[in-house]
Amino acid sequence: MTSIFVNQAGDGGGGTQLQFYEAGDAFWKDPRYIPLLLSGIFSFSQLTHAVCSRFKYGRRPNEAAASTEERRGFLARWRWHIHLHGGYVIYAYMVARLVGSVALLYIFFTTAIADCEKAAGNNGWTFFPLCVQTALTIAHAYATLLAVTTFSLNFRPLAPARFHVTILCSILAIYAYRDIWPLANYGSVPKDQAEGNILWVKIALLVVTGVIIPLFIPHPYVPVDPKNPSPVPNPEQTASWISALTYTYADPIIILANKVAHLRHDQLPPLSDYDFAQYLSESAAKYVDPFAGAKRRHLFFGLLSFFREFEANFSKTFHIVFHGLMSFVAPIGINKTLNYLENRQFGTDSSVKPWVWVLFMFVGPVAQSGFEHWNLYIQTQARVRLQAVLTQLFFEHSLRIRMKAETSNDGVESTPTPSEAGDNRSVVGGESIASGPNQSREDAESQITQASTAVGTTEASASTVQDNTPESSGQAKPQADEGPPVKKSSGDAENLIGKINNLVSTSA
């Protein structure tokens, strides 16, 4: 046992009386200190990120805040402020989150004072950091501060909403372990039942603020190109988590298709700006196109690096693992339920109440179906993006192919010659245009264009000289032993074009 100083009060005679609180190892292993530890880690990471960003980028002007200040009138600035946060619906959820956090902070603060005074055993000065309720109060005060910073446009720390939800969920998990899980066991009571009804008020506010609001709040539209935002964003981009998991954002188009005989293309929702072919090709060019500075490696590794930027690999792995784990939940529930029904007549009841296993049989298949369909959604999205990137890449490479000019006495003939795969050269008019891995796409295409122009000038000059010769003007007679001019077949060019089309159509 360790004696820890917790209280200092007068002894009635003008002196000072020291009181000590005996705490064992369980005092330091209390899980209620976990939210305080998370708050310290998050605050340190935010401070480090702010300092590094300041030294790396300097103080950059906030265009959103500046545009708000330009508005005249309180109502105009307030409406514009709401617009920058995503609209009235998102702003209402943010206000509800802040109100719930402030209410929880008040409850935790009053509970901490009462519990710490009871632990000290006196009404004197109490050393609050040693009280677990004070630790929870400090953690929730930090979470409330994060909820306040989400309204600011001038000062935005690193991921305030995510850290806010993480701290609230950690506090909720602790209360679920201490006070909800005992309700599922025979002979157990909540550990914090001394708080009375205020305990369930805490849990209810934590569920609303830390679970319901984050699940139902819509996402603000963030364009991939701030200079060219979409006039009307796709509902998928602004859907909440619960709407994305249940696909309710697609209900309007399904209902509309059920009402009309034919759904026109202009009635479909607009394409998401991160699925535009131009954006996908430009984003993937630095990984798969050597003309855009991509490394000389296999195409597979370039595509893998490209999709790693979209976080598709990690998300797919996460959902596959949890899909497999959820497949065991329902069988466990069935097994425990049958075991309970079989053995309860012999007086060997399980310590866990049967409604828990019934809940397992419901939650398991629902969660498994959710992970399975979300994994299917990610796979389909990756496949469509891969098809768009490869199609664009094939056509861009086919447009780099030029005709090789071959001049002769009878005229100028050209045959298609593909770019050499070894040194990545495009042969134009007998001249090779080298494009190394560090050469940009614009430089390579400009060289090809210049070479093509030079070939065209050479052909025109040759044609002019040929027209001015005596043979072309009819002054000289053709030789008797010469036959008609032989024209080369254009079958090679047609075959090359056919190969390109087959390659694109097969890959698509």
Short mmCIF file of C-alpha atoms in Angstrom, two decimals:
data_model
loop_
_atom_site.label_atom_id
_atom_site.label_comp_id
_atom_site.label_asym_id
_atom_site.label_seq_id
_atom_site.Cartn_x
_atom_site.Cartn_y
_atom_site.Cartn_z
CA MET A 1 0.00 0.00 0.00
CA THR A 2 1.15 3.51 -0.77
CA SER A 3 0.23 6.64 1.19
CA ILE A 4 -0.68 9.54 -1.08
CA PHE A 5 -1.32 13.09 0.13
CA VAL A 6 -4.80 14.16 -0.88
CA ASN A 7 -6.03 16.74 1.62
CA GLN A 8 -4.83 19.67 3.68
CA ALA A 9 -7.08 21.28 6.28
CA GLY A 10 -6.95 23.14 9.56
CA ASP A 11 -6.94 21.17 12.80
CA GLY A 12 -9.02 23.76 14.69
CA GLY A 13 -6.09 25.09 16.70
CA GLY A 14 -4.50 27.17 13.98
CA GLY A 15 -2.23 24.36 12.82
CA THR A 16 -2.24 22.27 9.69
CA GLN A 17 -3.45 18.71 9.47
CA LEU A 18 -2.28 16.43 6.66
CA GLN A 19 -4.50 13.60 5.51
CA PHE A 20 -3.40 10.67 3.41
CA TYR A 21 -5.28 8.30 1.16
CA GLU A 22 -4.18 4.68 1.02
CA ALA A 23 -4.04 3.49 -2.58
CA GLY A 24 -2.77 0.21 -3.90
CA ASP A 25 -1.77 -0.90 -7.35
CA ALA A 26 -5.42 -0.91 -8.45
CA PHE A 27 -5.49 2.85 -8.04
CA TRP A 28 -3.02 3.32 -10.90
CA LYS A 29 -4.58 0.57 -13.04
CA ASP A 30 -8.02 2.13 -13.07
CA PRO A 31 -9.25 2.24 -16.72
CA ARG A 32 -10.89 5.60 -16.06
CA TYR A 33 -7.49 7.20 -16.57
CA ILE A 34 -7.38 6.06 -20.21
CA PRO A 35 -9.32 9.10 -21.58
CA LEU A 36 -6.89 11.42 -19.81
CA LEU A 37 -3.96 9.57 -21.37
CA LEU A 38 -5.57 9.83 -24.83
CA SER A 39 -6.14 13.54 -24.29
CA GLY A 40 -2.45 14.02 -23.54
CA ILE A 41 -1.42 12.09 -26.66
CA PHE A 42 -3.84 13.96 -28.90
CA SER A 43 -2.91 17.38 -27.55
CA PHE A 44 0.79 16.62 -28.02
CA SER A 45 0.23 15.47 -31.61
CA GLN A 46 -1.82 18.57 -32.39
CA LEU A 47 0.81 20.85 -30.91
CA THR A 48 3.58 19.09 -32.84
CA HIS A 49 1.61 19.28 -36.07
CA ALA A 50 0.90 22.98 -35.57
CA VAL A 51 4.57 23.80 -34.89
CA CYS A 52 5.83 21.74 -37.84
CA SER A 53 3.26 23.27 -40.18
CA ARG A 54 4.19 26.77 -39.04
CA PHE A 55 7.90 26.21 -39.71
CA LYS A 56 7.29 24.35 -42.98
CA TYR A 57 4.61 26.50 -44.59
CA GLY A 58 4.67 29.68 -42.53
CA ARG A 59 1.54 31.60 -41.76
CA ARG A 60 -0.76 31.11 -44.70
CA PRO A 61 -3.80 33.34 -45.13
CA ASN A 62 -7.13 31.68 -44.53
CA GLU A 63 -9.21 32.42 -47.61
CA ALA A 64 -12.41 31.11 -46.02
CA ALA A 65 -12.07 33.37 -42.99
CA ALA A 66 -11.13 36.32 -45.21
CA SER A 67 -14.22 35.78 -47.36
CA THR A 68 -16.35 35.76 -44.21
CA GLU A 69 -14.87 39.03 -42.99
CA GLU A 70 -15.62 40.66 -46.34
CA ARG A 71 -19.34 40.14 -45.77
CA ARG A 72 -21.10 43.15 -44.36
CA GLY A 73 -23.68 42.75 -41.67
CA PHE A 74 -23.94 40.20 -38.91
CA LEU A 75 -26.61 38.08 -40.61
CA ALA A 76 -24.73 37.99 -43.90
CA ARG A 77 -21.51 36.88 -42.23
CA TRP A 78 -23.38 34.36 -40.10
CA ARG A 79 -25.08 32.82 -43.16
CA TRP A 80 -21.78 32.68 -45.02
CA HIS A 81 -20.13 31.09 -41.98
CA ILE A 82 -22.81 28.39 -41.97
CA HIS A 83 -22.35 27.91 -45.70
CA LEU A 84 -18.61 27.34 -45.28
CA HIS A 85 -19.32 24.65 -42.69
CA GLY A 86 -21.56 22.73 -45.09
CA GLY A 87 -25.03 24.16 -44.61
CA TYR A 88 -27.71 24.43 -41.97
CA VAL A 89 -28.07 20.68 -41.38
CA ILE A 90 -24.39 20.14 -40.62
CA TYR A 91 -24.28 23.30 -38.52
CA ALA A 92 -27.28 22.13 -36.47
CA TYR A 93 -25.52 18.84 -35.73
CA MET A 94 -22.39 20.74 -34.70
CA VAL A 95 -24.41 22.90 -32.31
CA ALA A 96 -26.08 19.81 -30.84
CA ARG A 97 -22.67 18.21 -30.37
CA LEU A 98 -21.38 21.28 -28.55
CA VAL A 99 -24.47 21.50 -26.32
CA GLY A 100 -24.16 17.83 -25.38
CA SER A 101 -20.46 18.24 -24.61
CA VAL A 102 -21.08 21.27 -22.39
CA ALA A 103 -23.86 19.44 -20.52
CA LEU A 104 -21.59 16.45 -19.97
CA LEU A 105 -18.78 18.71 -18.78
CA TYR A 106 -21.06 20.28 -16.18
CA ILE A 107 -22.23 16.87 -14.93
CA PHE A 108 -18.69 15.50 -14.76
CA PHE A 109 -17.47 18.61 -12.94
CA THR A 110 -20.15 18.47 -10.25
CA THR A 111 -19.71 14.71 -9.85
CA ALA A 112 -15.94 15.08 -9.54
CA ILE A 113 -16.24 17.62 -6.72
CA ALA A 114 -18.61 15.40 -4.74
CA ASP A 115 -16.64 12.19 -5.26
CA CYS A 116 -13.25 13.70 -4.51
CA GLU A 117 -14.51 15.34 -1.33
CA LYS A 118 -16.02 12.03 -0.27
CA ALA A 119 -12.73 10.25 -0.98
CA ALA A 120 -10.76 12.83 0.99
CA GLY A 121 -13.16 12.65 3.92
CA ASN A 122 -13.05 16.39 4.59
CA ASN A 123 -14.26 19.62 3.08
CA GLY A 124 -10.80 21.11 2.90
CA TRP A 125 -8.54 21.54 -0.11
CA THR A 126 -8.42 18.38 -2.22
CA PHE A 127 -5.63 17.26 -4.50
CA PHE A 128 -7.85 16.73 -7.55
CA PRO A 129 -5.44 14.99 -9.97
CA LEU A 130 -5.52 11.87 -7.78
CA CYS A 131 -9.28 11.54 -8.16
CA VAL A 132 -10.48 9.45 -11.10
CA GLN A 133 -13.56 11.61 -11.60
CA THR A 134 -11.29 14.61 -11.99
CA ALA A 135 -9.31 12.74 -14.64
CA LEU A 136 -12.53 12.12 -16.56
CA THR A 137 -13.48 15.78 -16.14
CA ILE A 138 -10.17 16.99 -17.56
CA ALA A 139 -10.47 14.60 -20.52
CA HIS A 140 -13.99 15.77 -21.24
CA ALA A 141 -12.97 19.41 -20.91
CA TYR A 142 -10.41 18.79 -23.66
CA ALA A 143 -13.11 17.10 -25.77
CA THR A 144 -15.39 20.11 -25.28
CA LEU A 145 -12.58 22.42 -26.35
CA LEU A 146 -12.19 20.37 -29.53
CA ALA A 147 -15.93 20.71 -30.18
CA VAL A 148 -15.56 24.50 -29.88
CA THR A 149 -12.62 24.63 -32.32
CA THR A 150 -14.69 22.93 -35.03
CA PHE A 151 -16.63 26.20 -35.41
CA SER A 152 -13.49 28.25 -36.02
CA LEU A 153 -12.22 29.07 -39.50
CA ASN A 154 -9.04 30.85 -38.42
CA PHE A 155 -7.72 28.19 -36.03
CA ARG A 156 -8.28 24.53 -36.89
CA PRO A 157 -6.08 22.01 -35.04
CA LEU A 158 -5.34 18.54 -36.35
CA ALA A 159 -8.53 16.42 -36.71
CA PRO A 160 -10.57 18.04 -33.91
CA ALA A 161 -13.79 16.15 -34.68
CA ARG A 162 -12.08 12.75 -34.83
CA PHE A 163 -10.22 13.28 -31.57
CA HIS A 164 -13.42 14.55 -29.96
CA VAL A 165 -15.34 11.42 -30.95
CA THR A 166 -12.45 9.15 -29.90
CA ILE A 167 -12.33 10.59 -26.38
CA LEU A 168 -16.10 10.39 -25.95
CA CYS A 169 -16.17 6.80 -27.21
CA SER A 170 -13.37 5.85 -24.80
CA ILE A 171 -15.36 7.29 -21.87
CA LEU A 172 -18.48 5.48 -23.10
CA ALA A 173 -16.57 2.20 -23.39
CA ILE A 174 -15.38 2.55 -19.78
CA TYR A 175 -18.91 3.13 -18.52
CA ALA A 176 -20.19 0.23 -20.64
CA TYR A 177 -17.60 -2.06 -19.06
CA ARG A 178 -18.25 -0.85 -15.51
CA ASP A 179 -22.01 -0.31 -15.53
CA ILE A 180 -23.68 -1.95 -18.57
CA TRP A 181 -21.83 -5.26 -18.78
CA PRO A 182 -22.70 -6.16 -15.13
CA LEU A 183 -26.38 -5.95 -16.14
CA ALA A 184 -25.75 -8.85 -18.55
CA ASN A 185 -24.38 -11.07 -15.76
CA TYR A 186 -26.19 -12.76 -12.93
CA GLY A 187 -25.28 -11.47 -9.49
CA SER A 188 -23.44 -8.34 -10.71
CA VAL A 189 -24.35 -4.72 -10.15
CA PRO A 190 -23.05 -1.54 -11.80
CA LYS A 191 -19.90 -0.27 -10.11
CA ASP A 192 -21.04 3.35 -10.27
CA GLN A 193 -24.58 2.80 -9.05
CA ALA A 194 -23.89 5.14 -6.12
CA GLU A 195 -24.23 8.03 -8.55
CA GLY A 196 -27.91 7.21 -8.96
CA ASN A 197 -29.86 8.39 -11.97
CA ILE A 198 -27.12 10.82 -12.96
CA LEU A 199 -25.13 7.80 -14.15
CA TRP A 200 -27.69 6.94 -16.82
CA VAL A 201 -27.94 10.59 -17.84
CA LYS A 202 -24.18 10.51 -18.46
CA ILE A 203 -24.41 7.35 -20.53
CA ALA A 204 -27.36 8.68 -22.56
CA LEU A 205 -25.55 11.94 -23.35
CA LEU A 206 -22.39 10.02 -24.26
CA VAL A 207 -24.37 7.80 -26.66
CA VAL A 208 -26.02 10.80 -28.32
CA THR A 209 -22.89 12.97 -28.50
CA GLY A 210 -20.30 10.30 -29.23
CA VAL A 211 -22.24 7.79 -31.36
CA ILE A 212 -25.52 9.06 -32.81
CA ILE A 213 -24.39 12.53 -33.92
CA PRO A 214 -21.16 11.31 -35.61
CA LEU A 215 -23.13 8.60 -37.43
CA PHE A 216 -25.90 10.88 -38.71
CA ILE A 217 -24.08 14.16 -39.40
CA PRO A 218 -23.59 14.67 -43.17
CA HIS A 219 -20.12 15.19 -44.56
CA PRO A 220 -19.34 18.65 -45.94
CA TYR A 221 -18.53 18.77 -49.63
CA VAL A 222 -14.77 19.16 -50.15
CA PRO A 223 -13.90 19.47 -53.88
CA VAL A 224 -10.77 17.79 -55.13
CA ASP A 225 -10.07 20.95 -57.13
CA PRO A 226 -11.01 24.01 -55.05
CA LYS A 227 -10.82 26.22 -58.14
CA ASN A 228 -13.37 24.10 -60.04
CA PRO A 229 -15.93 22.74 -57.58
CA SER A 230 -18.97 20.85 -58.76
CA PRO A 231 -22.13 22.99 -58.89
CA VAL A 232 -24.15 20.12 -57.43
CA PRO A 233 -22.13 17.49 -55.55
CA ASN A 234 -22.98 13.83 -55.76
CA PRO A 235 -25.08 12.61 -52.79
CA GLU A 236 -22.41 10.02 -52.13
CA GLN A 237 -19.91 12.76 -51.28
CA THR A 238 -22.09 14.36 -48.60
CA ALA A 239 -23.77 11.26 -47.18
CA SER A 240 -23.44 10.53 -43.48
CA TRP A 241 -21.83 7.37 -42.19
CA ILE A 242 -25.16 5.69 -41.50
CA SER A 243 -26.43 6.71 -44.95
CA ALA A 244 -23.28 5.38 -46.62
CA LEU A 245 -23.48 2.08 -44.72
CA THR A 246 -27.16 1.57 -45.55
CA TYR A 247 -27.03 3.23 -49.03
CA THR A 248 -30.03 5.42 -48.24
CA TYR A 249 -28.46 8.26 -50.23
CA ALA A 250 -29.45 6.31 -53.36
CA ASP A 251 -33.14 6.15 -52.37
CA PRO A 252 -34.24 9.29 -54.31
CA ILE A 253 -32.97 7.99 -57.65
CA ILE A 254 -34.53 4.56 -56.99
CA ILE A 255 -37.90 6.10 -56.11
CA LEU A 256 -37.73 8.32 -59.20
CA ALA A 257 -36.92 5.36 -61.45
CA ASN A 258 -39.91 3.53 -60.01
CA LYS A 259 -42.25 6.39 -60.90
CA VAL A 260 -41.23 7.00 -64.53
CA ALA A 261 -41.19 4.63 -67.49
CA HIS A 262 -37.77 5.77 -68.70
CA LEU A 263 -35.05 7.47 -66.67
CA ARG A 264 -33.18 10.03 -68.75
CA HIS A 265 -29.47 10.56 -68.34
CA ASP A 266 -29.98 14.13 -67.10
CA GLN A 267 -32.08 12.78 -64.23
CA LEU A 268 -29.19 10.75 -62.86
CA PRO A 269 -27.12 12.26 -60.04
CA PRO A 270 -23.93 14.04 -61.15
CA LEU A 271 -20.68 12.14 -61.19
CA SER A 272 -18.41 12.63 -58.19
CA ASP A 273 -15.53 14.93 -59.00
CA TYR A 274 -12.98 12.41 -57.70
CA ASP A 275 -14.28 9.91 -60.30
CA PHE A 276 -13.76 12.19 -63.31
CA ALA A 277 -11.57 10.56 -65.96
CA GLN A 278 -9.41 13.68 -66.16
CA TYR A 279 -8.75 13.71 -62.43
CA LEU A 280 -8.04 9.97 -62.32
CA SER A 281 -5.67 10.08 -65.29
CA GLU A 282 -3.79 13.09 -63.92
CA SER A 283 -3.53 11.50 -60.48
CA ALA A 284 -2.33 8.16 -61.85
CA ALA A 285 0.06 9.59 -64.44
CA LYS A 286 2.86 10.13 -61.92
CA TYR A 287 2.69 6.44 -61.02
CA VAL A 288 2.10 4.65 -64.35
CA ASP A 289 3.14 7.01 -67.18
CA PRO A 290 6.90 7.39 -67.81
CA PHE A 291 6.24 10.58 -69.80
CA ALA A 292 4.82 12.16 -66.62
CA GLY A 293 7.81 11.24 -64.47
CA ALA A 294 6.80 7.75 -63.32
CA LYS A 295 9.51 5.29 -62.37
CA ARG A 296 10.52 2.59 -64.82
CA ARG A 297 8.93 -0.42 -63.19
CA HIS A 298 6.17 -2.90 -63.79
CA LEU A 299 2.72 -1.44 -64.31
CA PHE A 300 1.36 -3.47 -61.39
CA PHE A 301 3.51 -1.65 -58.83
CA GLY A 302 2.55 1.71 -60.27
CA LEU A 303 -1.15 0.90 -59.99
CA LEU A 304 -0.59 -0.39 -56.46
CA SER A 305 0.98 2.93 -55.48
CA PHE A 306 -1.88 4.81 -57.11
CA PHE A 307 -4.59 2.92 -55.23
CA ARG A 308 -2.64 3.23 -52.01
CA GLU A 309 -3.27 6.96 -52.30
CA PHE A 310 -7.02 6.26 -52.28
CA GLU A 311 -6.66 4.07 -49.15
CA ALA A 312 -8.41 1.23 -50.96
CA ASN A 313 -5.93 -1.48 -49.95
CA PHE A 314 -6.11 -0.86 -46.20
CA SER A 315 -9.88 -0.45 -46.21
CA LYS A 316 -10.36 -3.64 -48.20
CA THR A 317 -8.11 -5.60 -45.85
CA PHE A 318 -9.92 -4.18 -42.82
CA HIS A 319 -13.34 -5.21 -44.12
CA ILE A 320 -12.20 -8.67 -45.18
CA VAL A 321 -10.78 -9.37 -41.71
CA PHE A 322 -13.86 -8.14 -39.87
CA HIS A 323 -16.16 -9.95 -42.29
CA GLY A 324 -14.42 -13.17 -41.31
CA LEU A 325 -14.62 -12.37 -37.60
CA MET A 326 -18.32 -11.51 -37.74
CA SER A 327 -19.05 -14.89 -39.30
CA PHE A 328 -18.27 -16.50 -35.90
CA VAL A 329 -20.57 -14.27 -33.83
CA ALA A 330 -23.90 -15.87 -34.79
CA PRO A 331 -22.67 -19.48 -34.31
CA ILE A 332 -21.35 -18.55 -30.88
CA GLY A 333 -24.73 -17.06 -29.98
CA ILE A 334 -26.57 -20.17 -31.19
CA ASN A 335 -24.20 -22.46 -29.28
CA LYS A 336 -24.53 -20.55 -26.02
CA THR A 337 -28.30 -20.27 -26.36
CA LEU A 338 -28.68 -24.02 -26.88
CA ASN A 339 -26.29 -24.66 -24.01
CA TYR A 340 -28.41 -22.46 -21.76
CA LEU A 341 -31.66 -24.20 -22.76
CA GLU A 342 -30.08 -27.61 -22.25
CA ASN A 343 -28.51 -27.07 -18.83
CA ARG A 344 -30.82 -24.65 -17.06
CA GLN A 345 -33.01 -27.47 -15.72
CA PHE A 346 -29.98 -28.98 -13.99
CA GLY A 347 -29.18 -25.77 -12.15
CA THR A 348 -25.96 -25.08 -14.07
CA ASP A 349 -27.01 -21.80 -15.57
CA SER A 350 -24.43 -19.63 -17.25
CA SER A 351 -23.29 -16.44 -15.59
CA VAL A 352 -24.26 -14.49 -18.72
CA LYS A 353 -27.93 -13.79 -19.28
CA PRO A 354 -29.47 -15.40 -22.39
CA TRP A 355 -30.52 -12.14 -24.02
CA VAL A 356 -26.84 -11.47 -24.73
CA TRP A 357 -26.60 -14.57 -26.93
CA VAL A 358 -29.84 -13.67 -28.68
CA LEU A 359 -28.31 -10.27 -29.40
CA PHE A 360 -25.26 -12.05 -30.82
CA MET A 361 -27.49 -13.91 -33.29
CA PHE A 362 -28.86 -10.58 -34.52
CA VAL A 363 -25.70 -8.46 -34.54
CA GLY A 364 -23.50 -11.11 -36.19
CA PRO A 365 -25.35 -11.52 -39.52
CA VAL A 366 -26.15 -7.80 -39.74
CA ALA A 367 -22.51 -6.80 -39.23
CA GLN A 368 -21.30 -9.53 -41.59
CA SER A 369 -23.67 -8.36 -44.31
CA GLY A 370 -22.59 -4.76 -43.80
CA PHE A 371 -18.88 -5.57 -44.11
CA GLU A 372 -19.51 -7.81 -47.13
CA HIS A 373 -21.45 -5.19 -49.08
CA TRP A 374 -19.05 -2.41 -48.17
CA ASN A 375 -16.18 -4.58 -49.38
CA LEU A 376 -18.09 -5.20 -52.63
CA TYR A 377 -18.59 -1.45 -52.99
CA ILE A 378 -14.87 -0.79 -52.59
CA GLN A 379 -13.96 -3.53 -55.08
CA THR A 380 -16.40 -2.19 -57.68
CA GLN A 381 -15.12 1.35 -57.19
CA ALA A 382 -11.51 0.22 -57.59
CA ARG A 383 -12.36 -1.81 -60.72
CA VAL A 384 -14.11 1.11 -62.43
CA ARG A 385 -11.26 3.47 -61.58
CA LEU A 386 -8.72 0.94 -62.84
CA GLN A 387 -10.62 0.61 -66.11
CA ALA A 388 -10.70 4.39 -66.59
CA VAL A 389 -6.99 4.78 -65.82
CA LEU A 390 -5.85 1.97 -68.13
CA THR A 391 -8.10 3.09 -71.00
CA GLN A 392 -6.79 6.63 -70.76
CA LEU A 393 -3.21 5.37 -70.55
CA PHE A 394 -3.57 3.16 -73.65
CA PHE A 395 -5.07 5.93 -75.74
CA GLU A 396 -2.42 8.43 -74.67
CA HIS A 397 0.34 6.02 -75.68
CA SER A 398 -1.37 5.28 -78.99
CA LEU A 399 -1.52 9.00 -79.77
CA ARG A 400 2.25 9.21 -79.30
CA ILE A 401 2.82 6.84 -82.22
CA ARG A 402 3.90 8.69 -85.38
CA MET A 403 4.39 7.76 -88.99
CA LYS A 404 7.95 7.23 -90.19
CA ALA A 405 8.59 9.19 -93.36
CA GLU A 406 10.54 7.47 -96.10
CA THR A 407 11.32 9.51 -99.19
CA SER A 408 12.20 7.98 -102.53
CA ASN A 409 12.33 9.03 -106.13
CA ASP A 410 8.71 8.03 -106.66
CA GLY A 411 7.30 9.92 -103.67
CA VAL A 412 7.06 9.93 -99.93
CA GLU A 413 5.71 6.87 -98.19
CA SER A 414 5.19 6.36 -94.51
CA THR A 415 4.70 3.30 -92.37
CA PRO A 416 3.62 3.24 -88.76
CA THR A 417 6.34 2.51 -86.25
CA PRO A 418 5.45 2.08 -82.57
CA SER A 419 7.53 3.57 -79.81
CA GLU A 420 10.47 1.44 -78.86
CA ALA A 421 9.89 -0.19 -75.48
CA GLY A 422 13.57 -0.44 -74.65
CA ASP A 423 14.61 3.21 -74.60
CA ASN A 424 11.14 4.80 -74.85
CA ARG A 425 11.72 6.61 -78.16
CA SER A 426 9.26 7.78 -80.80
CA VAL A 427 10.72 7.53 -84.30
CA VAL A 428 9.64 10.37 -86.57
CA GLY A 429 11.05 10.90 -90.07
CA GLY A 430 14.23 9.00 -89.34
CA GLU A 431 14.91 11.07 -86.22
CA SER A 432 14.59 9.60 -82.73
CA ILE A 433 13.12 11.58 -79.88
CA ALA A 434 14.41 10.32 -76.56
CA SER A 435 12.31 10.73 -73.48
CA GLY A 436 13.89 9.63 -70.26
CA PRO A 437 12.09 8.99 -67.02
CA ASN A 438 12.77 12.53 -65.80
CA GLN A 439 11.38 14.17 -68.90
CA SER A 440 7.94 15.69 -68.53
CA ARG A 441 4.99 14.87 -70.74
CA GLU A 442 4.80 18.39 -72.15
CA ASP A 443 8.48 18.35 -73.25
CA ALA A 444 8.12 14.98 -74.94
CA GLU A 445 4.96 15.94 -76.78
CA SER A 446 6.44 19.28 -77.86
CA GLN A 447 9.47 17.47 -79.32
CA ILE A 448 7.20 15.05 -81.14
CA THR A 449 5.13 17.92 -82.53
CA GLN A 450 8.24 19.76 -83.72
CA ALA A 451 9.55 16.62 -85.38
CA SER A 452 6.21 16.00 -87.07
CA THR A 453 6.21 19.59 -88.34
CA ALA A 454 9.72 19.11 -89.69
CA VAL A 455 8.66 15.95 -91.48
CA GLY A 456 5.70 17.77 -93.01
CA THR A 457 7.99 20.57 -94.22
CA THR A 458 10.38 18.02 -95.71
CA GLU A 459 7.55 16.29 -97.53
CA ALA A 460 6.27 19.58 -98.92
CA SER A 461 9.75 20.57 -100.10
CA ALA A 462 10.27 17.22 -101.75
CA SER A 463 6.93 17.49 -103.49
CA THR A 464 7.76 21.00 -104.77
CA VAL A 465 11.14 19.90 -106.09
CA GLN A 466 9.55 16.93 -107.79
CA ASP A 467 6.96 19.13 -109.48
CA ASN A 468 9.70 21.44 -110.84
CA THR A 469 11.75 18.66 -112.41
CA PRO A 470 11.59 18.13 -116.15
CA GLU A 471 10.09 14.69 -115.66
CA SER A 472 7.12 16.11 -113.79
CA SER A 473 6.53 18.90 -116.35
CA GLY A 474 6.40 16.49 -119.27
CA GLN A 475 9.63 17.67 -120.92
CA ALA A 476 11.26 14.27 -120.64
CA LYS A 477 9.86 10.97 -121.83
CA PRO A 478 9.54 8.11 -119.42
CA GLN A 479 11.92 5.25 -119.91
CA ALA A 480 10.56 2.27 -121.74
CA ASP A 481 11.71 -0.33 -119.23
CA GLU A 482 10.05 1.38 -116.24
CA GLY A 483 6.75 -0.01 -115.15
CA PRO A 484 3.98 1.68 -113.22
CA PRO A 485 4.92 3.00 -109.76
CA VAL A 486 4.56 0.47 -106.98
CA LYS A 487 2.54 1.64 -104.01
CA LYS A 488 3.14 0.10 -100.65
CA SER A 489 0.17 -1.38 -98.95
CA SER A 490 -1.30 0.34 -95.93
CA GLY A 491 -2.07 -2.97 -94.30
CA ASP A 492 0.61 -2.48 -91.65
CA ALA A 493 -0.98 0.76 -90.47
CA GLU A 494 -4.42 -0.82 -90.40
CA ASN A 495 -3.06 -3.79 -88.48
CA LEU A 496 -1.44 -1.48 -85.92
CA ILE A 497 -4.67 0.46 -85.40
CA GLY A 498 -6.55 -2.80 -85.05
CA LYS A 499 -4.09 -4.04 -82.43
CA ILE A 500 -4.53 -0.84 -80.43
CA ASN A 501 -8.32 -1.12 -80.55
CA ASN A 502 -8.19 -4.78 -79.56
CA LEU A 503 -5.87 -3.98 -76.66
CA VAL A 504 -8.13 -1.24 -75.33
CA SER A 505 -11.38 -3.16 -75.82
CA THR A 506 -9.95 -6.33 -74.26
CA SER A 507 -8.56 -4.50 -71.22
CA ALA A 508 -11.73 -2.47 -70.79
#
